[in-house]
């Protein structure tokens, strides 16, 4: 399949990301051919992705591949692919909880799952990790309704709510087996509640944790320290060499300012997120609930209940997580994690990729930053 005749595709905003959604049957089965086609569809490699669907930023250069599941415990399989913007690279080494928000509605509209009358729950197996999720969303009259009154930080307006619930993950909540590690001379907590994440006190890296993302991205000393920590954390967390990977995520922690449990600045891996990923927030919330983590003395978790409000640069994300600390030799476990996201269909039709073998003669220059760092982009 070359895609020269066009490929069936839907573009959806899922949470605070935007991605192209495909049925697996509409893409090549060979991963190399599939990735080549997706690079041409998204317009990579080019900083502006001017000749494709991508928006010139990792948050808007994402792909969901969806198919009926052979697993009796799931309705559909979801493979997340991150398409690099300025490199000819497609990776499946992580999940994306924001793009996950659009998988259920897409599956219903493609006929993979019959809709309920009122609301529909779709059981989703995430092929990147083998973990599962259940997405529940409104389907009045047996049709997906993308409109609604749910609002999430980082997205203008409102849309229909998508409740996403994650059962206990099969992987250890503490990948290193310890609630604290010292990595590259810095005390951290490595946690994985759906997304491998390293929690770092912001002040340990000589920043406050309240800076604008653009300001943090321009701090070369900070970038070098983050890279050092990430590369050392990868093997300790069982991820191997992460030089070319986007995991683990790094989340700087600071005391909350707006009634939440903690303030975060998250790097993926060098761009600073203007909000926070769903699974990244789930891992932060789990880390806050672990006695002895680096969040102690920084975070202010609720005295009662399991709902954590994770502050980020454009608002907050609420995570309902139930963590049972380990007793004796038993490791800690996150029994339940749930979040509310929204998703909205932007278009559904046919996308025409750049012809095979055709690359930009020279990379399109990235826009120069204006004073204050406002170049119109949003971080990953």
Coordinates of C-alpha atoms in Angstrom, one line a residue:
X1 CA 0.0 0.0 0.0
X2 CA 1.5 3.3 -1.0
X3 CA -1.3 5.6 0.0
X4 CA -1.1 7.4 -3.3
X5 CA -4.8 6.9 -3.8
X6 CA -5.6 8.3 -0.3
X7 CA -6.1 6.6 3.1
X8 CA -9.2 6.6 5.2
X9 CA -8.5 8.7 8.3
X10 CA -10.2 10.6 11.1
X11 CA -8.5 13.5 12.9
X12 CA -9.6 13.9 16.6
X13 CA -8.5 16.0 19.5
X14 CA -8.1 13.6 22.3
X15 CA -7.6 15.4 25.7
X16 CA -4.8 18.0 25.2
X17 CA -3.4 16.2 22.1
X18 CA -4.5 15.8 18.5
X19 CA -3.9 12.8 16.3
X20 CA -4.8 10.9 13.2
X21 CA -6.9 7.8 13.8
X22 CA -6.8 4.8 11.5
X23 CA -8.2 1.3 11.3
X24 CA -5.4 -1.1 11.2
X25 CA -6.8 -2.6 8.0
X26 CA -6.3 0.7 6.2
X27 CA -2.6 0.7 6.9
X28 CA 0.2 -1.6 5.7
X29 CA 0.8 -4.6 7.9
X30 CA 4.6 -4.3 7.6
X31 CA 5.7 -1.9 10.3
X32 CA 8.4 -0.3 8.1
X33 CA 6.0 0.4 5.3
X34 CA 3.4 1.6 7.8
X35 CA 5.8 4.0 9.4
X36 CA 7.0 5.4 6.0
X37 CA 3.4 6.1 5.1
X38 CA 2.6 7.8 8.4
X39 CA 5.7 10.0 8.1
X40 CA 4.4 11.1 4.7
X41 CA 0.8 11.6 6.0
X42 CA 2.0 13.7 8.9
X43 CA 4.5 15.7 6.9
X44 CA 7.7 14.6 8.7
X45 CA 10.6 15.3 8.8
X46 CA 10.0 19.1 8.7
X47 CA 9.7 21.4 11.7
X48 CA 6.4 22.8 10.4
X49 CA 5.1 19.6 9.0
X50 CA 3.8 21.9 6.3
X51 CA 3.1 19.1 3.8
X52 CA 1.0 16.9 6.1
X53 CA -1.5 16.7 8.9
X54 CA 1.0 17.3 11.7
X55 CA 1.0 20.6 13.6
X56 CA 4.7 21.1 14.0
X57 CA 4.8 19.8 17.6
X58 CA 4.8 16.4 19.3
X59 CA 1.4 17.0 20.8
X60 CA -0.1 17.3 17.4
X61 CA 2.0 14.6 15.6
X62 CA 0.3 11.5 17.1
X63 CA -1.3 8.4 15.6
X64 CA -3.8 5.9 16.9
X65 CA -4.1 2.5 15.1
X66 CA -7.3 0.7 16.1
X67 CA -8.6 -2.8 15.4
X68 CA -11.1 -5.3 16.7
X69 CA -9.4 -7.3 19.5
X70 CA -8.8 -11.0 19.6
X71 CA -8.6 -10.7 23.4
X72 CA -11.9 -11.8 25.0
X73 CA -11.3 -9.2 27.8
X74 CA -11.2 -6.3 25.3
X75 CA -13.3 -4.9 22.5
X76 CA -10.6 -3.2 20.5
X77 CA -6.8 -3.0 20.4
X78 CA -5.1 0.5 20.3
X79 CA -1.6 1.0 19.2
X80 CA -0.2 4.5 19.8
X81 CA 2.5 5.8 17.5
X82 CA 4.5 9.0 18.1
X83 CA 5.6 10.6 14.8
X84 CA 8.7 12.7 15.2
X85 CA 8.4 16.2 13.8
X86 CA 11.8 17.0 12.5
X87 CA 13.2 13.4 12.2
X88 CA 12.1 10.5 10.1
X89 CA 11.1 8.5 13.1
X90 CA 8.0 6.7 14.4
X91 CA 8.1 5.1 17.8
X92 CA 5.7 2.8 19.8
X93 CA 7.7 2.8 23.0
X94 CA 5.0 4.6 25.1
X95 CA 1.2 4.9 25.5
X96 CA -0.7 8.1 25.2
X97 CA -3.7 8.6 27.5
X98 CA -4.9 11.7 25.8
X99 CA -5.2 10.1 22.4
X100 CA -6.8 7.2 24.2
X101 CA -9.8 9.4 24.9
X102 CA -10.7 9.3 21.2
X103 CA -10.3 5.6 20.7
X104 CA -13.8 4.6 22.1
X105 CA -15.8 7.1 20.0
X106 CA -13.7 6.2 16.9
X107 CA -14.3 2.5 17.4
X108 CA -18.1 3.0 17.6
X109 CA -18.2 5.3 14.6
X110 CA -16.1 2.7 12.6
X111 CA -18.5 -0.1 13.5
X112 CA -16.1 -2.0 15.7
X113 CA -18.3 -1.7 18.8
X114 CA -22.1 -1.4 18.9
X115 CA -23.3 1.7 20.6
X116 CA -25.5 1.7 23.7
X117 CA -28.5 3.8 24.1
X118 CA -27.4 6.6 26.4
X119 CA -23.8 5.7 26.9
X120 CA -21.2 3.2 25.7
X121 CA -18.3 1.6 27.4
X122 CA -15.4 0.3 25.3
X123 CA -12.8 -2.1 26.7
X124 CA -9.5 -1.1 25.2
X125 CA -6.2 -3.1 25.1
X126 CA -3.2 -0.8 24.7
X127 CA -0.9 -2.8 22.5
X128 CA 2.2 -0.7 23.4
X129 CA 2.2 -2.2 26.9
X130 CA -0.5 -4.8 27.0
X131 CA -2.4 -2.9 29.7
X132 CA -6.1 -2.1 29.5
X133 CA -8.6 0.7 30.0
X134 CA -12.3 1.2 29.8
X135 CA -13.6 4.4 28.1
X136 CA -17.2 5.4 28.8
X137 CA -18.8 8.2 26.8
X138 CA -22.3 9.5 25.8
X139 CA -24.1 7.8 22.8
X140 CA -27.7 9.2 23.0
X141 CA -30.0 7.4 20.5
X142 CA -27.1 5.0 19.7
X143 CA -24.9 7.7 18.1
X144 CA -21.6 9.2 19.4
X145 CA -22.2 12.8 20.6
X146 CA -19.0 14.8 20.7
X147 CA -20.8 17.9 22.2
X148 CA -21.2 18.4 25.9
X149 CA -20.4 20.6 28.9
X150 CA -17.2 18.9 30.2
X151 CA -14.2 21.3 30.3
X152 CA -10.6 20.3 30.7
X153 CA -7.6 22.5 31.3
X154 CA -5.6 23.3 28.2
X155 CA -8.5 23.0 25.8
X156 CA -10.8 25.8 24.8
X157 CA -14.6 25.3 25.1
X158 CA -16.4 22.2 26.2
X159 CA -17.1 18.7 24.8
X160 CA -18.6 15.4 25.8
X161 CA -16.9 13.8 28.8
X162 CA -15.0 10.6 28.3
X163 CA -14.4 8.7 31.6
X164 CA -11.3 6.5 31.3
X165 CA -10.7 3.9 34.0
X166 CA -7.5 1.9 34.3
X167 CA -7.4 -1.3 36.3
X168 CA -4.3 -2.2 38.3
X169 CA -1.3 -2.4 35.9
X170 CA 0.7 -5.6 35.5
X171 CA 4.0 -3.8 35.9
X172 CA 5.6 -2.8 39.2
X173 CA 4.5 0.6 40.5
X174 CA 8.1 1.2 41.6
X175 CA 10.2 -0.1 38.6
X176 CA 13.5 0.2 40.6
X177 CA 11.9 -1.6 43.7
X178 CA 12.6 1.5 45.8
X179 CA 10.5 4.5 46.7
X180 CA 13.6 6.8 46.4
X181 CA 16.7 6.6 44.3
X182 CA 19.7 8.9 43.9
X183 CA 20.3 9.4 40.2
X184 CA 23.0 11.6 38.9
X185 CA 23.4 13.1 42.4
X186 CA 19.6 13.9 42.6
X187 CA 17.0 12.3 44.9
X188 CA 14.1 11.1 42.7
X189 CA 11.2 8.7 42.7
X190 CA 10.7 6.4 39.7
X191 CA 7.1 5.4 39.3
X192 CA 5.1 3.7 36.6
X193 CA 1.3 3.9 36.9
X194 CA 0.8 3.6 33.2
X195 CA 3.7 5.8 32.1
X196 CA 7.3 5.5 33.3
X197 CA 7.9 8.7 35.1
X198 CA 10.7 10.2 37.2
X199 CA 9.6 12.6 39.9
X200 CA 12.1 15.3 40.8
X201 CA 11.9 18.2 43.3
X202 CA 12.2 21.3 41.1
X203 CA 14.5 23.0 43.6
X204 CA 16.9 20.2 43.3
X205 CA 17.6 21.4 39.7
X206 CA 17.8 25.0 40.7
X207 CA 14.4 26.1 39.3
X208 CA 11.2 26.9 41.1
X209 CA 8.8 24.7 39.1
X210 CA 6.5 27.6 38.4
X211 CA 8.4 28.9 35.3
X212 CA 6.7 29.1 31.9
X213 CA 7.5 26.1 29.7
X214 CA 9.3 28.2 27.1
X215 CA 11.6 29.6 29.9
X216 CA 12.4 26.1 31.1
X217 CA 13.1 24.9 27.5
X218 CA 15.6 27.7 27.0
X219 CA 17.6 26.7 30.2
X220 CA 20.5 24.7 28.7
X221 CA 21.9 23.8 32.1
X222 CA 18.6 22.4 33.1
X223 CA 18.3 20.5 29.8
X224 CA 21.7 18.9 30.4
X225 CA 20.8 17.8 33.9
X226 CA 17.5 16.4 32.8
X227 CA 19.2 14.4 30.0
X228 CA 21.7 13.1 32.5
X229 CA 19.0 11.9 34.8
X230 CA 16.8 10.4 32.1
X231 CA 19.6 8.4 30.5
X232 CA 20.7 7.0 33.9
X233 CA 17.1 6.3 35.0
X234 CA 16.2 4.3 31.8
X235 CA 18.2 1.2 32.7
X236 CA 17.3 1.4 36.3
X237 CA 13.6 1.4 35.4
X238 CA 14.0 -1.6 33.0
X239 CA 13.7 0.5 29.9
X240 CA 17.2 -0.1 28.6
X241 CA 19.0 2.6 26.6
X242 CA 16.6 5.5 26.3
X243 CA 18.8 7.8 24.2
X244 CA 16.3 7.8 21.3
X245 CA 13.2 7.1 23.4
X246 CA 10.6 9.5 24.7
X247 CA 10.4 7.7 28.1
X248 CA 10.8 8.0 30.9
X249 CA 9.0 11.3 31.4
X250 CA 10.5 13.7 33.9
X251 CA 8.1 15.7 36.1
X252 CA 9.4 18.5 38.3
X253 CA 7.5 18.9 41.5
X254 CA 6.7 22.1 43.4
X255 CA 4.2 23.0 46.1
X256 CA 0.7 23.7 44.7
X257 CA -0.5 27.2 44.2
X258 CA -4.1 26.8 43.1
X259 CA -5.7 24.4 45.5
X260 CA -4.3 21.3 43.9
X261 CA -2.0 18.5 45.4
X262 CA 1.2 19.5 43.5
X263 CA 2.5 21.7 40.7
X264 CA 4.2 20.0 37.8
X265 CA 6.4 20.8 34.9
X266 CA 6.8 17.7 32.6
X267 CA 9.4 17.1 30.0
X268 CA 8.9 14.7 27.0
X269 CA 11.8 14.3 26.8
X270 CA 13.2 17.8 26.2
X271 CA 10.1 19.8 25.3
X272 CA 8.2 21.1 28.4
X273 CA 4.5 20.1 28.3
X274 CA 2.0 23.0 28.4
X275 CA -0.2 20.7 30.5
X276 CA 0.5 17.1 31.5
X277 CA -0.3 13.7 29.9
X278 CA -3.0 11.6 31.3
X279 CA -0.8 8.6 32.1
X280 CA 1.9 10.9 33.3
X281 CA -0.5 12.5 35.7
X282 CA -1.6 9.1 36.9
X283 CA 2.0 8.2 37.7
X284 CA 2.5 11.5 39.5
X285 CA -0.6 11.0 41.5
X286 CA 0.5 7.5 42.5
X287 CA 3.9 8.9 43.5
X288 CA 2.2 11.4 45.8
X289 CA 0.4 8.6 47.5
X290 CA 3.6 6.6 48.3
X291 CA 5.0 7.2 51.8
X292 CA 8.7 8.2 51.6
X293 CA 8.6 9.5 48.0
X294 CA 10.4 12.8 47.0
X295 CA 6.9 14.4 47.0
X296 CA 6.9 14.4 50.8
X297 CA 7.2 18.0 52.0
X298 CA 6.3 19.3 48.6
X299 CA 2.9 17.9 47.8
X300 CA -0.3 18.5 49.7
X301 CA -2.5 15.4 48.9
X302 CA -6.1 15.4 50.1
X303 CA -6.7 14.3 53.7
X304 CA -9.6 12.1 52.6
X305 CA -10.5 10.4 49.4
X306 CA -8.3 9.4 46.4
X307 CA -8.8 12.4 44.1
X308 CA -5.6 14.2 43.3
X309 CA -5.7 17.6 41.5
X310 CA -2.4 17.8 39.5
X311 CA -1.5 21.4 38.6
X312 CA 0.2 22.1 35.3
X313 CA 1.1 25.2 33.3
X314 CA -2.4 25.6 31.9
X315 CA -4.6 24.4 34.7
X316 CA -5.1 21.1 36.5
X317 CA -5.9 17.5 35.8
X318 CA -7.9 15.5 38.3
X319 CA -6.9 11.9 38.9
X320 CA -8.8 9.4 41.0
X321 CA -6.2 6.9 42.2
X322 CA -6.3 4.3 45.0
X323 CA -2.8 3.2 46.0
X324 CA -2.2 0.6 48.6
X325 CA 1.3 1.0 50.1
X326 CA 3.3 -2.2 50.3
X327 CA 3.5 -4.0 53.7
X328 CA 6.5 -6.1 54.5
X329 CA 7.8 -7.6 51.3
X330 CA 4.7 -6.8 49.3
X331 CA 5.1 -4.0 46.7
X332 CA 2.7 -1.1 46.5
X333 CA -0.1 -1.4 44.1
X334 CA -2.4 1.1 42.4
X335 CA -5.8 -0.7 42.6
X336 CA -7.7 1.9 40.5
X337 CA -7.0 5.0 38.5
X338 CA -9.6 7.0 36.6
X339 CA -9.6 10.4 34.8
X340 CA -12.1 12.5 32.9
X341 CA -11.0 13.7 29.4
X342 CA -12.9 15.0 26.4
X343 CA -12.5 14.2 22.7
X344 CA -13.8 15.8 19.6
X345 CA -13.9 14.7 15.9
X346 CA -12.3 17.4 13.7
X347 CA -12.7 15.6 10.4
X348 CA -13.4 12.2 9.0
X349 CA -12.5 11.4 5.4
X350 CA -9.5 10.7 3.2
X351 CA -5.9 11.9 3.7
X352 CA -3.5 12.1 0.8
X353 CA 0.1 11.5 1.8
X354 CA 3.2 13.0 0.2
X355 CA 4.5 10.8 -2.6
X356 CA 6.9 8.1 -1.6
X357 CA 10.6 9.1 -1.8
X358 CA 9.9 12.8 -1.9
X359 CA 11.5 14.8 1.0
X360 CA 11.8 18.5 1.5
X361 CA 14.8 19.9 -0.3
X362 CA 15.8 21.6 2.9
X363 CA 14.2 21.6 6.3
X364 CA 11.7 24.5 6.7
X365 CA 13.3 26.8 9.4
X366 CA 11.5 26.9 12.7
X367 CA 10.0 30.2 13.6
X368 CA 12.2 32.5 15.6
X369 CA 11.2 33.1 19.2
X370 CA 9.9 36.5 20.0
X371 CA 10.7 38.0 23.3
X372 CA 9.0 36.0 26.0
X373 CA 9.3 32.8 24.0
X374 CA 6.0 33.0 22.2
X375 CA 6.5 31.3 18.9
X376 CA 2.9 30.0 18.6
X377 CA 3.9 26.5 19.4
X378 CA 2.8 24.2 22.2
X379 CA 5.1 21.9 24.0
X380 CA 5.0 18.1 23.9

